[in-house]
XYZ file of C-alpha atoms in Angstrom:
243
model
C 0.239 0.196 -0.041
C 2.878 2.207 0.879
C 4.434 1.629 -2.358
C 1.546 2.039 -4.049
C 0.954 5.557 -2.646
C 4.723 6.648 -3.401
C 4.128 5.996 -6.853
C 0.946 7.947 -7.141
C 2.742 10.525 -5.250
C 5.536 10.252 -7.455
C 3.562 10.823 -10.708
C 1.714 13.748 -9.393
C 4.681 15.680 -8.416
C 6.317 15.142 -11.503
C 3.230 16.447 -13.614
C 3.262 19.307 -11.033
C 6.796 19.997 -11.485
C 6.055 19.972 -15.505
C 3.209 22.489 -15.248
C 4.890 25.062 -13.273
C 7.967 25.051 -15.377
C 5.670 25.095 -18.583
C 4.005 28.085 -16.996
C 7.702 29.789 -16.110
C 8.716 28.904 -19.990
C 5.580 30.830 -21.171
C 6.362 33.515 -19.100
C 9.816 33.430 -19.497
C 9.845 33.853 -23.592
C 7.252 36.465 -23.405
C 9.353 38.324 -20.629
C 5.924 38.729 -18.843
C 5.200 37.824 -15.062
C 8.737 35.770 -14.208
C 11.934 37.108 -12.393
C 13.881 36.740 -15.396
C 12.595 37.005 -19.114
C 14.902 35.287 -22.093
C 16.298 38.837 -22.129
C 16.602 39.622 -18.678
C 20.087 39.223 -16.188
C 23.908 40.595 -16.304
C 25.340 40.686 -19.525
C 29.093 39.147 -20.478
C 30.653 38.357 -23.373
C 28.548 37.275 -26.065
C 30.571 34.372 -27.151
C 30.086 33.072 -23.739
C 26.241 33.439 -24.019
C 26.831 31.578 -26.975
C 28.353 28.818 -25.871
C 26.501 28.598 -22.302
C 23.184 28.656 -24.626
C 23.934 26.165 -26.855
C 25.137 23.644 -24.497
C 21.716 24.047 -22.540
C 19.725 23.378 -25.605
C 21.805 20.458 -26.744
C 21.702 18.889 -23.145
C 17.850 19.360 -23.229
C 17.449 17.983 -26.766
C 19.714 15.199 -25.963
C 17.608 14.070 -22.882
C 14.467 14.473 -24.377
C 14.903 12.309 -27.597
C 17.664 9.548 -25.805
C 15.084 8.928 -23.001
C 12.007 8.963 -25.518
C 13.184 6.362 -28.022
C 11.955 2.768 -27.551
C 15.515 0.904 -27.308
C 16.136 3.543 -23.802
C 12.608 2.179 -22.862
C 13.488 -0.973 -22.921
C 16.732 -0.722 -21.026
C 15.458 1.670 -18.533
C 12.660 -0.556 -17.224
C 15.331 -3.009 -15.846
C 15.777 -0.309 -13.376
C 12.828 1.793 -12.894
C 9.327 0.107 -12.563
C 7.245 0.626 -15.700
C 4.405 2.362 -13.823
C 6.830 5.388 -12.937
C 8.781 5.104 -16.723
C 6.776 8.239 -18.149
C 6.427 10.494 -14.481
C 10.666 9.607 -14.938
C 10.832 11.079 -18.241
C 8.404 13.948 -17.694
C 10.456 14.663 -14.508
C 13.925 14.532 -16.228
C 12.674 16.796 -18.949
C 11.506 19.263 -16.607
C 14.517 19.360 -14.726
C 16.495 20.333 -18.060
C 13.864 22.726 -18.811
C 14.503 24.185 -15.457
C 18.179 24.293 -15.825
C 17.967 26.052 -19.315
C 15.847 28.826 -17.490
C 18.080 29.169 -14.661
C 21.330 29.300 -15.972
C 20.308 31.012 -19.667
C 22.720 33.835 -20.682
C 20.665 36.873 -22.127
C 21.672 38.137 -25.740
C 19.659 41.188 -25.405
C 20.210 42.919 -28.636
C 17.381 43.808 -31.088
C 16.846 42.348 -34.391
C 13.322 43.603 -34.656
C 10.535 45.576 -32.328
C 7.082 45.933 -34.290
C 5.778 49.116 -33.600
C 2.329 49.720 -34.433
C -0.403 48.647 -31.502
C -2.252 46.481 -33.763
C 0.705 44.460 -35.131
C 1.982 43.913 -31.640
C -1.221 42.813 -30.501
C -1.439 40.334 -33.484
C 2.106 38.360 -32.494
C 1.023 38.322 -28.848
C -2.338 36.807 -29.757
C -0.364 34.417 -31.977
C 1.995 33.275 -28.941
C -0.968 33.057 -27.089
C -2.842 30.751 -29.953
C 0.538 28.434 -30.161
C 0.548 27.591 -26.409
C -3.389 27.089 -26.539
C -2.899 24.682 -29.717
C 0.054 22.898 -27.635
C -2.337 21.874 -24.526
C -5.644 21.244 -26.807
C -3.122 18.506 -28.868
C -2.099 16.751 -25.769
C -5.597 16.476 -24.372
C -6.644 15.086 -27.908
C -3.960 12.315 -27.828
C -4.266 11.761 -24.227
C -2.710 13.750 -21.877
C -2.830 11.702 -18.761
C -1.336 8.882 -20.604
C 1.124 11.376 -22.131
C 2.693 12.904 -18.640
C 2.423 9.258 -16.870
C -0.756 10.340 -14.340
C -2.844 7.379 -15.866
C 0.058 4.864 -15.351
C 0.875 5.733 -12.020
C -3.001 5.346 -11.167
C -3.625 1.997 -12.812
C -0.706 0.813 -10.670
C -2.389 2.389 -7.576
C -5.666 0.820 -8.627
C -4.207 -2.569 -9.589
C -5.252 -2.106 -13.326
C -3.409 -3.002 -15.867
C -2.341 -0.293 -18.053
C -2.550 -0.685 -21.670
C -1.117 2.386 -24.367
C -3.576 4.193 -26.253
C -4.318 2.931 -29.487
C -3.825 5.086 -32.598
C -6.295 7.216 -33.272
C -6.769 10.716 -35.378
C -8.524 13.091 -33.218
C -9.286 16.547 -33.630
C -6.355 18.610 -35.090
C -4.144 15.323 -35.624
C -6.809 15.374 -38.767
C -4.929 18.527 -40.009
C -1.514 17.697 -39.286
C 0.298 14.892 -37.723
C 2.594 17.142 -35.116
C 0.026 19.752 -34.123
C 1.821 19.983 -30.781
C 4.581 20.997 -32.262
C 3.187 23.378 -34.789
C 2.137 25.090 -31.021
C 5.873 25.082 -30.218
C 6.738 26.915 -33.854
C 4.124 29.096 -33.291
C 5.003 30.231 -29.909
C 8.755 30.486 -30.630
C 8.475 32.662 -33.841
C 5.875 35.160 -32.708
C 7.514 37.448 -30.975
C 6.631 41.551 -31.278
C 10.512 41.873 -29.946
C 13.144 39.728 -31.157
C 16.468 39.498 -29.852
C 19.380 37.729 -30.683
C 18.588 35.291 -27.400
C 15.354 34.590 -28.587
C 16.330 34.116 -32.341
C 18.889 31.415 -30.785
C 16.321 30.048 -28.537
C 13.305 29.817 -31.605
C 16.043 28.721 -34.269
C 17.151 25.908 -32.106
C 13.946 24.728 -30.805
C 12.932 24.748 -34.391
C 15.939 22.589 -35.353
C 15.212 20.444 -32.870
C 11.536 19.622 -33.617
C 12.600 19.028 -37.219
C 14.948 16.283 -36.255
C 12.749 14.805 -33.283
C 9.411 14.503 -35.333
C 11.441 12.973 -37.603
C 12.670 10.042 -34.999
C 9.375 9.922 -33.813
C 7.499 9.046 -37.228
C 10.459 6.389 -37.692
C 9.279 4.875 -34.260
C 5.650 4.722 -34.873
C 6.050 3.301 -38.522
C 7.738 0.429 -36.430
C 5.588 -0.040 -33.995
C 2.164 0.979 -35.846
C 2.682 -0.802 -39.379
C 0.454 -0.119 -42.325
C -2.109 2.514 -40.572
C 0.222 4.567 -39.658
C 1.838 4.240 -43.123
C -1.263 5.390 -44.457
C -1.733 8.273 -42.061
C 1.600 9.482 -43.330
C 0.604 9.525 -47.138
C -2.909 11.380 -46.110
C -1.730 14.129 -43.652
C 0.696 16.702 -43.824
C 3.465 17.109 -40.921
C 3.129 20.632 -40.116
C 0.632 22.763 -42.666
C -2.504 21.960 -43.430
C -3.640 20.958 -47.102
C -6.092 23.265 -48.188
C -9.417 22.126 -48.324
C -10.774 20.913 -51.963
């Protein structure tokens, strides 16, 4: 009983840490409502900031990609109970994000700053829309499975956990990766674009372009022909015009 309670508490704590980190990231990129935004803090040599920020982004990308691979999951669950494997992944990803936000070195030189109030309003609306698309996409595909909550709850209730089957809900009928589309919108909808924000957006976009191909490769092997058909019918990021 104590072990079940620990597993459930561990999963809930990992999820709560993720939510806090996500909210902070939204404020960090916007430079609003958080102690330190992406352009805040003491500035030093630009080369040092580039090296540190690139290392932080690389660390996050490596952790996020490696731990998501099926071969790593098979190896990892030899040491970690399967019920908390996803929660551990979420917690590790959150730790990588927290480290990135904490140690980020500002590069505040502005590349553009949109002047007209209406244009700034449009970009801020797009920024919010990106995060809304991201969150809606997680619920469409199985929010509680994605972040490990159903796994730990099933373990606590002595229920056998089964992976969600292949579905095409909501935005997934328009594009294969709406969650990543939400990230891309949020990365680039910037009324004020500094060198640091550009570095973050370029690195984040590059990671997404590589990450989705790795994910699709894994899903091909896992799901077979139904997913192959899905790849043929549905574009990756940009919806096809309705005929």
